[in-house]
C-alpha atoms as a PDB file:
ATOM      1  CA  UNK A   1     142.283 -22.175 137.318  1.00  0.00           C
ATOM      2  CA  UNK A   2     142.679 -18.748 135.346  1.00  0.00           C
ATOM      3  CA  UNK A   3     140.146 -19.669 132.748  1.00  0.00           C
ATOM      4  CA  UNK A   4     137.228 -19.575 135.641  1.00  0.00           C
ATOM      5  CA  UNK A   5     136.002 -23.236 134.678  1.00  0.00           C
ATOM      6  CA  UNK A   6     136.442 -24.194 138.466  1.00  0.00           C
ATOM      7  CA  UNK A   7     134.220 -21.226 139.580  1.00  0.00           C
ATOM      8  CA  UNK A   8     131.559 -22.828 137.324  1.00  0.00           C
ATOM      9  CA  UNK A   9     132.037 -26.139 138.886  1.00  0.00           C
ATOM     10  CA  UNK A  10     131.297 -24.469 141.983  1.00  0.00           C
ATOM     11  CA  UNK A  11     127.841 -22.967 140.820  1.00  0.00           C
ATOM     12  CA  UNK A  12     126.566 -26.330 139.196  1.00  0.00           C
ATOM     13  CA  UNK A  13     127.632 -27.816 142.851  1.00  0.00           C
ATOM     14  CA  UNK A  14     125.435 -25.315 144.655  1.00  0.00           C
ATOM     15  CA  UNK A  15     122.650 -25.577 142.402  1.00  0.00           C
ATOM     16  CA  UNK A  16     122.419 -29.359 142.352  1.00  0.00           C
ATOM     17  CA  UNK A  17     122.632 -28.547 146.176  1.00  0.00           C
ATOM     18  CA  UNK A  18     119.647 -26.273 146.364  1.00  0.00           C
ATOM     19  CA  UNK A  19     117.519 -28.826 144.387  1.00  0.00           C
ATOM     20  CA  UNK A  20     118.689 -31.488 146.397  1.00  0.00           C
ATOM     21  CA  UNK A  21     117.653 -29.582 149.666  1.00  0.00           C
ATOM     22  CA  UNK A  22     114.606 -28.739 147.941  1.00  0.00           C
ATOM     23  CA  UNK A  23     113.566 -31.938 146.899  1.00  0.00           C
ATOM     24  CA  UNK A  24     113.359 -30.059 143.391  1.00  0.00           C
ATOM     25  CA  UNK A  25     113.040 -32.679 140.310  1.00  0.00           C
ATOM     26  CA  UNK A  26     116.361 -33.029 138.409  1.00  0.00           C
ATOM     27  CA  UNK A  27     116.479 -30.518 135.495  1.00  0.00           C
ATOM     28  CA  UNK A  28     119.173 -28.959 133.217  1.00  0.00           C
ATOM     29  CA  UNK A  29     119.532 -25.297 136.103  1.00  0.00           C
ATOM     30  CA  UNK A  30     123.224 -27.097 137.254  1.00  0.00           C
ATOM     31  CA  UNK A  31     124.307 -26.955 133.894  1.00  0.00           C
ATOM     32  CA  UNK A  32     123.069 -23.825 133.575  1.00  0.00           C
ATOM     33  CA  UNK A  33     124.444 -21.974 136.171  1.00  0.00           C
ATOM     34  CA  UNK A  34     127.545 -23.177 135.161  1.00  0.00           C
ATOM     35  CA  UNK A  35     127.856 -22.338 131.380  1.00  0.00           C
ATOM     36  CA  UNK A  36     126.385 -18.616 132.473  1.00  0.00           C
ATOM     37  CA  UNK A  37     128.916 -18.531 135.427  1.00  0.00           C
ATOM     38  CA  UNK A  38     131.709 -19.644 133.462  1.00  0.00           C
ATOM     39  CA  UNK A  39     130.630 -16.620 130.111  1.00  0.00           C
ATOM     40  CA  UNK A  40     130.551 -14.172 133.005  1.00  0.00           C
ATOM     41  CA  UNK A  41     133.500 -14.468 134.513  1.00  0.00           C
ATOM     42  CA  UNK A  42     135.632 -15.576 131.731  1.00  0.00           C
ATOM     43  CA  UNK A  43     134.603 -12.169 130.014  1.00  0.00           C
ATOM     44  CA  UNK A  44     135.255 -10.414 133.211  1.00  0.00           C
ATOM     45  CA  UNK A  45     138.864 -11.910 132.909  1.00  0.00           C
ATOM     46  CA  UNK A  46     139.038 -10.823 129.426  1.00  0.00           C
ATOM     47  CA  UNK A  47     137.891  -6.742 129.835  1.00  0.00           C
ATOM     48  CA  UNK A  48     140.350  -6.457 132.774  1.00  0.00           C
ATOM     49  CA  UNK A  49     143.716  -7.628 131.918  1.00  0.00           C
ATOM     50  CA  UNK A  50     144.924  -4.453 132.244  1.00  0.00           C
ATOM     51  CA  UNK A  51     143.678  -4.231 135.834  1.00  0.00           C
ATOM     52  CA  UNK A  52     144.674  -7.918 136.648  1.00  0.00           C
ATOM     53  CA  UNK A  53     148.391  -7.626 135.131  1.00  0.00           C
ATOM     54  CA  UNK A  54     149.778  -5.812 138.603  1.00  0.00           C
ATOM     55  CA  UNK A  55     147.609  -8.021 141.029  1.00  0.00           C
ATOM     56  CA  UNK A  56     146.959 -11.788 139.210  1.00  0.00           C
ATOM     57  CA  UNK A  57     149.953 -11.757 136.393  1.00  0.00           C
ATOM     58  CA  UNK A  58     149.616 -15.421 135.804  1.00  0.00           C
ATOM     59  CA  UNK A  59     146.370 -15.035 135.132  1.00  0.00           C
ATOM     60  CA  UNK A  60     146.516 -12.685 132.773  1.00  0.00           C
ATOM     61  CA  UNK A  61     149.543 -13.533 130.620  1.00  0.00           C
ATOM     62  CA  UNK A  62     147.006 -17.130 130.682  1.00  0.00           C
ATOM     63  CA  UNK A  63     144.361 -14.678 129.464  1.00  0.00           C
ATOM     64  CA  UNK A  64     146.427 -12.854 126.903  1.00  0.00           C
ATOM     65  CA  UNK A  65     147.598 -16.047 125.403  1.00  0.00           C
ATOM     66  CA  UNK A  66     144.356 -17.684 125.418  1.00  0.00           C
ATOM     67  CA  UNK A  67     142.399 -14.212 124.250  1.00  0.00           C
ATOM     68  CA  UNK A  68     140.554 -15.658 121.115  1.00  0.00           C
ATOM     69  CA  UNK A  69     139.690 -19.021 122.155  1.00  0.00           C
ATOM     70  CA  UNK A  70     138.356 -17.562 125.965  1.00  0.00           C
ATOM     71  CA  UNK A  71     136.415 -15.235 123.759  1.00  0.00           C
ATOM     72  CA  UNK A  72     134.380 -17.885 121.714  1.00  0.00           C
ATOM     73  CA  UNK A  73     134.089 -20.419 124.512  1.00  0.00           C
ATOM     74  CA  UNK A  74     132.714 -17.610 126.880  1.00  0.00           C
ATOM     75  CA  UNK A  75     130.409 -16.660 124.170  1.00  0.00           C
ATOM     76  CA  UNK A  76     129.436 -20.655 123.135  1.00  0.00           C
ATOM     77  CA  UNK A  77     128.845 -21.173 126.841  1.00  0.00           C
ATOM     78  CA  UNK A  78     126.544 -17.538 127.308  1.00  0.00           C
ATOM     79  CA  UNK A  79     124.442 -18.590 124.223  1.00  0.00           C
ATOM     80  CA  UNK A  80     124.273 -22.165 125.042  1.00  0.00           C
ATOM     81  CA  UNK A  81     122.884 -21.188 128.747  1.00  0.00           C
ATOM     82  CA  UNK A  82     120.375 -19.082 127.671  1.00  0.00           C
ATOM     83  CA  UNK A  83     119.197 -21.116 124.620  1.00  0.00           C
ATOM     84  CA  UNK A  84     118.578 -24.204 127.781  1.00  0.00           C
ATOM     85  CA  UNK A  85     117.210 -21.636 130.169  1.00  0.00           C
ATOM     86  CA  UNK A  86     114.598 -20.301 127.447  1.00  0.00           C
ATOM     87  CA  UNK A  87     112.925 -23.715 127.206  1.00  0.00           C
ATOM     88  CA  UNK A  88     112.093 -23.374 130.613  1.00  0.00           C
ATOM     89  CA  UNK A  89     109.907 -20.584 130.243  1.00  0.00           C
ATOM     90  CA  UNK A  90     110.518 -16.834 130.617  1.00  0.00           C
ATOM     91  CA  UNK A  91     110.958 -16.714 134.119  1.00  0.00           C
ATOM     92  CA  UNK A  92     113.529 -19.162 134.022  1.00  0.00           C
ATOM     93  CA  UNK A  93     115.262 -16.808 130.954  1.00  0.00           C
ATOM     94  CA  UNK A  94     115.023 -13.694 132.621  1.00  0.00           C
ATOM     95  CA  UNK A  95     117.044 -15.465 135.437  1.00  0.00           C
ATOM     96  CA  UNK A  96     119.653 -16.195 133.241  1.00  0.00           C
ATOM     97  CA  UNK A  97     119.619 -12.656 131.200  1.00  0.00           C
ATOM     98  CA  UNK A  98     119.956 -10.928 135.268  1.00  0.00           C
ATOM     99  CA  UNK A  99     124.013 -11.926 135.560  1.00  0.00           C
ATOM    100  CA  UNK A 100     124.633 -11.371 132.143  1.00  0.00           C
ATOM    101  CA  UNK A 101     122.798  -7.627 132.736  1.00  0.00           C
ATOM    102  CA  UNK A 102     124.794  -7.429 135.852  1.00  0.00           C
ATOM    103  CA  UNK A 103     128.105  -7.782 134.741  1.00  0.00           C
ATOM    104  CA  UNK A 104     127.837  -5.436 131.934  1.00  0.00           C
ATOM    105  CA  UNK A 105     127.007  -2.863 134.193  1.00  0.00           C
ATOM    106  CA  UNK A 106     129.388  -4.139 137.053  1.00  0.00           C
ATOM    107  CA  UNK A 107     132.269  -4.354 134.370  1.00  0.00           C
ATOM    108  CA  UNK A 108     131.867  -2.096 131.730  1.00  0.00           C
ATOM    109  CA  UNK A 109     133.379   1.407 131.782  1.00  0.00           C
ATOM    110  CA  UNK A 110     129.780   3.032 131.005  1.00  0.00           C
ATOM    111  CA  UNK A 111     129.708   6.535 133.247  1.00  0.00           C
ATOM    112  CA  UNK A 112     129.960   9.134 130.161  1.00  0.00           C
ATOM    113  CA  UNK A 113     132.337  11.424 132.179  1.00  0.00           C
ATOM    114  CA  UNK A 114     135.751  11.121 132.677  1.00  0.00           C
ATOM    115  CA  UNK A 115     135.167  13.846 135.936  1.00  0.00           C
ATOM    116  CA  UNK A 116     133.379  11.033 138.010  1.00  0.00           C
ATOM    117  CA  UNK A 117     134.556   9.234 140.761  1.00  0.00           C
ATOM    118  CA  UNK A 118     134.032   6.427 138.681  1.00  0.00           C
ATOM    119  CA  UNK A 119     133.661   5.132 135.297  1.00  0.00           C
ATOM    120  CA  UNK A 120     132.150   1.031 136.457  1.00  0.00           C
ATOM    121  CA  UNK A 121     130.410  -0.042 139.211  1.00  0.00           C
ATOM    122  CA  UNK A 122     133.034  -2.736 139.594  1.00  0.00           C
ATOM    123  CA  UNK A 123     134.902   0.739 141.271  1.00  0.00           C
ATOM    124  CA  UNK A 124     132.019   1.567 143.864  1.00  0.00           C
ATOM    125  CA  UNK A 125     132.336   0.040 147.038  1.00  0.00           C
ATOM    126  CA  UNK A 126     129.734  -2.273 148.892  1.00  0.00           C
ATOM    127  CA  UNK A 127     127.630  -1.355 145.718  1.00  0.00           C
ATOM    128  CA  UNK A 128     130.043  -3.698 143.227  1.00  0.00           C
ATOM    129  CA  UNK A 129     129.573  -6.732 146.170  1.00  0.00           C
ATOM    130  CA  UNK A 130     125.658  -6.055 146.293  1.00  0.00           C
ATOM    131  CA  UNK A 131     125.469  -6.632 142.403  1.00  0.00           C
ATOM    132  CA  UNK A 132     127.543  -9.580 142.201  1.00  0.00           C
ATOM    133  CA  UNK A 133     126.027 -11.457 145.026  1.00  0.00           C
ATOM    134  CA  UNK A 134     122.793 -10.443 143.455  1.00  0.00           C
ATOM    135  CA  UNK A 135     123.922 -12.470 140.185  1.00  0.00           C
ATOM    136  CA  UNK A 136     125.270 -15.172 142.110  1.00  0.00           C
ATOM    137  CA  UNK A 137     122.030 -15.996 144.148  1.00  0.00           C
ATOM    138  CA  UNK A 138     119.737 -15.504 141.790  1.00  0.00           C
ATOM    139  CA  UNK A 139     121.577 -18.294 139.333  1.00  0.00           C
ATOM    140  CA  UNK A 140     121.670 -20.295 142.156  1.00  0.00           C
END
């Protein structure tokens, strides 16, 4: 539950939905989704333990203690998704690199100045939603 692997069990469920609906050939998009879902999100965990110790403690002493190893799975499972998703042509790459894009900006403290209302876009309202159902549809 804290390490995220459920939420990508969720996004290879929709996606084999969508091609089922679709009447899409089978191809390797579940898996997929669900490697890039799981590097997202499991990096997500990782950046904001800080954050996450008042609201989800659980899951971030889990985080803490599992640091290293979340790390290089998150990683594995980012390289591994792309690597699948660039044999299926650059559209089907780009798709993959948009979540990854997205959560660095969504996640990552990147405003230079400590004087702005905000330092991620994780902190701006509505906008932080917008980007991350972005990244979640377009996976799907």
């Amino acid at each position: 539950v804290y390490s995220s692997a459920y939420l990508s069990i969720i996004a290879m469920a929709k996606v084999l939905i969508v091609q089922y609906i679709l009447s899409l050939p089978p191809s390797p998009a579940p898996i997929v989704g669900g490697l890039v879902t799981f590097a997202i999100y499991a990096n997500d965990r990782l950046v904001d333990t800080n954050t996450d110790a008042a609201s989800n403690p659980g899951r971030t002493a889990f985080v803490n203690r599992h640091r290293d190893a979340l790390y290089v799975l998150a990683a594995i499972a980012y390289g591994l998704g792309t690597a699948i998703a660039a044999l299926g042509g650059p559209l089907a790459f780009a798709m993959v690199l948009f979540p990854g894009a997205a959560w660095v900006m969504y996640g990552m403290e990147w405003v230079p100045t400590p004087e702005a209302p905000f330092q991620r876009v994780k902190e701006v309202l509505v906008v932080n939603s917008l980007l991350v159902a972005a990244a979640w549809s377009l996976v799907v």
